[in-house]
Short mmCIF file of C-alpha atoms in Angstrom, two decimals:
data_model
loop_
_atom_site.label_atom_id
_atom_site.label_comp_id
_atom_site.label_asym_id
_atom_site.label_seq_id
_atom_site.Cartn_x
_atom_site.Cartn_y
_atom_site.Cartn_z
CA MET A 779 49.39 41.56 46.11
CA VAL A 780 49.57 43.65 42.82
CA LEU A 781 52.85 43.94 40.97
CA ALA A 782 53.76 46.33 38.45
CA VAL A 783 56.27 44.84 36.19
CA ILE A 784 58.52 46.85 33.81
CA SER A 785 61.50 46.41 31.92
CA ASP A 786 63.57 48.15 29.24
CA THR A 787 62.83 51.70 30.25
CA HIS A 788 66.28 53.01 29.06
CA GLY A 789 65.81 56.07 30.88
CA ILE A 790 62.52 57.08 29.23
CA PHE A 791 59.49 56.43 31.68
CA THR A 792 57.14 59.21 31.38
CA LEU A 793 54.24 57.15 30.48
CA VAL A 794 55.00 54.70 33.25
CA ARG A 795 55.11 57.82 35.61
CA LYS A 796 51.64 58.97 34.08
CA LYS A 797 50.12 55.39 34.37
CA PHE A 798 51.29 55.16 38.02
CA ARG A 799 49.40 58.08 38.77
CA GLU A 800 46.20 56.82 37.49
CA LEU A 801 46.60 53.36 39.18
CA ASN A 802 45.70 52.64 42.79
CA GLY A 803 46.84 49.53 44.84
CA ILE A 804 50.12 48.82 43.40
CA ASP A 805 51.86 46.91 46.23
CA TYR A 806 55.29 46.32 44.68
CA LEU A 807 57.39 47.46 41.54
CA ILE A 808 59.40 44.91 39.73
CA HIS A 809 62.19 46.22 37.17
CA LEU A 810 63.68 43.51 34.80
CA GLY A 811 66.82 45.54 33.86
CA ASP A 812 67.96 48.16 31.18
CA ASN A 813 68.05 51.34 33.30
CA ALA A 814 67.07 49.70 36.60
CA SER A 815 68.05 53.20 37.95
CA ASP A 816 64.67 54.32 36.45
CA ALA A 817 62.89 51.81 38.82
CA ILE A 818 64.68 53.25 42.03
CA GLN A 819 63.65 56.66 41.05
CA LEU A 820 59.90 55.59 40.45
CA SER A 821 59.98 53.51 43.64
CA GLN A 822 61.15 56.56 45.58
CA GLU A 823 58.73 58.79 43.92
CA PHE A 824 55.55 56.84 44.41
CA GLY A 825 56.76 55.00 47.69
CA ILE A 826 56.38 51.67 46.11
CA PRO A 827 58.58 48.95 47.27
CA LEU A 828 61.05 47.68 44.69
CA GLU A 829 62.69 44.54 43.56
CA TYR A 830 64.99 44.85 40.44
CA VAL A 831 67.69 43.02 38.47
CA LYS A 832 70.24 44.48 36.17
CA GLY A 833 70.20 44.13 32.41
CA ASN A 834 72.78 44.03 29.54
CA CYS A 835 72.62 48.04 29.33
CA ASP A 836 73.00 48.52 33.18
CA PHE A 837 76.76 48.91 33.06
CA PRO A 838 79.28 48.08 35.89
CA THR A 839 77.05 47.62 38.98
CA LYS A 840 77.14 45.19 41.62
CA ASP A 841 73.42 44.50 41.05
CA GLU A 842 72.26 41.11 40.80
CA LEU A 843 71.49 39.67 37.21
CA GLU A 844 68.65 37.36 38.64
CA LYS A 845 66.99 36.63 41.74
CA VAL A 846 64.18 34.41 43.13
CA ILE A 847 61.53 36.24 45.14
CA GLU A 848 58.43 34.79 46.96
CA ILE A 849 55.14 36.45 47.08
CA GLU A 850 51.96 34.74 48.55
CA GLY A 851 53.92 31.40 48.40
CA LYS A 852 54.48 31.72 44.80
CA LYS A 853 58.30 31.49 43.50
CA ILE A 854 59.36 34.00 40.83
CA LEU A 855 62.55 34.22 38.94
CA LEU A 856 63.42 37.92 37.94
CA THR A 857 66.17 38.27 35.28
CA HIS A 858 66.73 40.32 32.09
CA GLY A 859 66.85 37.33 29.89
CA HIS A 860 70.00 38.33 27.77
CA ARG A 861 71.91 35.32 29.24
CA TYR A 862 69.04 32.91 28.27
CA TYR A 863 68.77 33.56 24.53
CA VAL A 864 65.11 34.82 25.02
CA LYS A 865 65.31 36.64 21.53
CA TYR A 866 65.64 33.16 19.83
CA GLU A 867 63.95 30.56 22.16
CA TYR A 868 62.49 29.95 25.45
CA GLN A 869 63.50 26.57 26.38
CA THR A 870 66.85 27.83 28.19
CA ILE A 871 64.84 30.13 30.43
CA LEU A 872 62.32 27.46 31.18
CA ASP A 873 65.04 25.06 32.05
CA ARG A 874 66.53 27.64 34.55
CA GLY A 875 62.97 28.14 35.89
CA ARG A 876 62.59 24.47 36.44
CA GLU A 877 65.99 24.02 37.87
CA LEU A 878 65.08 26.88 40.40
CA ARG A 879 61.59 25.30 41.12
CA VAL A 880 59.82 28.71 40.39
CA ASN A 881 56.29 29.12 39.49
CA ALA A 882 56.96 32.10 37.05
CA VAL A 883 59.76 33.71 35.18
CA PHE A 884 59.61 37.30 34.45
CA PHE A 885 62.25 38.68 32.08
CA GLY A 886 62.64 41.41 29.63
CA HIS A 887 65.27 42.14 26.98
CA THR A 888 63.29 41.51 23.86
CA HIS A 889 61.18 44.70 24.04
CA ILE A 890 58.05 42.57 22.97
CA PRO A 891 55.36 41.94 25.74
CA MET A 892 54.26 38.24 25.98
CA ILE A 893 52.41 36.02 28.39
CA SER A 894 52.58 32.27 28.09
CA LYS A 895 52.20 29.27 30.20
CA HIS A 896 54.39 26.21 29.72
CA GLU A 897 52.99 23.44 31.70
CA ASP A 898 54.00 24.42 35.32
CA ILE A 899 55.76 27.77 34.66
CA LEU A 900 54.35 30.92 33.62
CA LEU A 901 56.63 33.20 31.19
CA LEU A 902 55.93 36.86 31.43
CA ASN A 903 57.84 39.64 29.52
CA PRO A 904 56.17 43.11 30.21
CA GLY A 905 57.54 44.51 26.97
CA SER A 906 59.05 48.10 27.00
CA PRO A 907 57.25 51.20 27.98
CA SER A 908 59.72 53.25 25.87
CA LEU A 909 61.26 51.42 23.02
CA PRO A 910 58.93 48.51 21.90
CA ARG A 911 59.94 46.44 19.04
CA GLU A 912 58.25 44.63 15.93
CA GLY A 913 55.26 46.67 16.18
CA ALA A 914 54.47 46.00 19.77
CA LYS A 915 52.86 48.54 21.91
CA LYS A 916 54.26 50.53 24.94
CA THR A 917 53.37 48.36 27.88
CA ILE A 918 53.85 47.31 31.23
CA ALA A 919 52.35 44.33 33.17
CA LEU A 920 50.06 44.44 36.10
CA VAL A 921 50.51 41.04 37.97
CA THR A 922 48.07 39.89 40.73
CA ILE A 923 49.27 37.32 43.04
CA ASP A 924 47.37 35.43 45.69
CA LYS A 925 47.33 31.99 47.19
CA SER A 926 45.36 30.77 44.25
CA GLY A 927 47.67 31.67 41.28
CA ILE A 928 49.54 34.23 39.44
CA PHE A 929 47.30 36.43 37.16
CA PRO A 930 49.23 38.72 34.70
CA ARG A 931 47.73 41.40 32.27
CA LEU A 932 49.55 43.62 29.81
CA VAL A 933 48.73 47.28 29.93
CA ASN A 934 49.13 49.60 26.71
CA LEU A 935 50.38 52.86 28.19
CA GLU A 936 49.09 54.81 25.20
CA GLU A 937 45.33 53.60 25.64
CA VAL A 938 43.25 52.70 28.58
CA SER A 939 42.81 48.92 27.29
CA VAL A 940 44.36 45.81 28.63
CA LEU A 941 45.94 43.88 25.81
CA LYS A 942 46.03 40.35 27.12
CA GLU A 943 44.96 38.66 30.35
CA THR A 944 45.38 35.08 31.46
#
């Protein structure tokens, strides 16, 4: 199963659309908030099933702030991250992941891509495909999940290269 994980599109998703036209085999689209409505449009346009949560810029909606999904026997917490202080530290979001007994936490909010393994929990932030911060590139994540594990990689939307794999 291959997931395209995006966050913080803020209404600007031209590069995501372009990359989706180039990619084959995306089974699921995950949007981690801040213009989650962009993901709804992409899902419909490309016929890709969607899971999403709202972020701090997704104003009054009844959408969920977080959810746990299960794919190939792996549990993943989806959240925007703003309620877990991810701009300052990761312990709070790790504690939430352990509380929910997940294998991975996918979050956004910082606009800075990262992949990090913390003992039993994978942390993934796909960055922002539209408004990266602190010198980051415009990125999304592609995540392959099978029974043996969760394998994320960051994709620079302005180049053909993969930035980081684990």
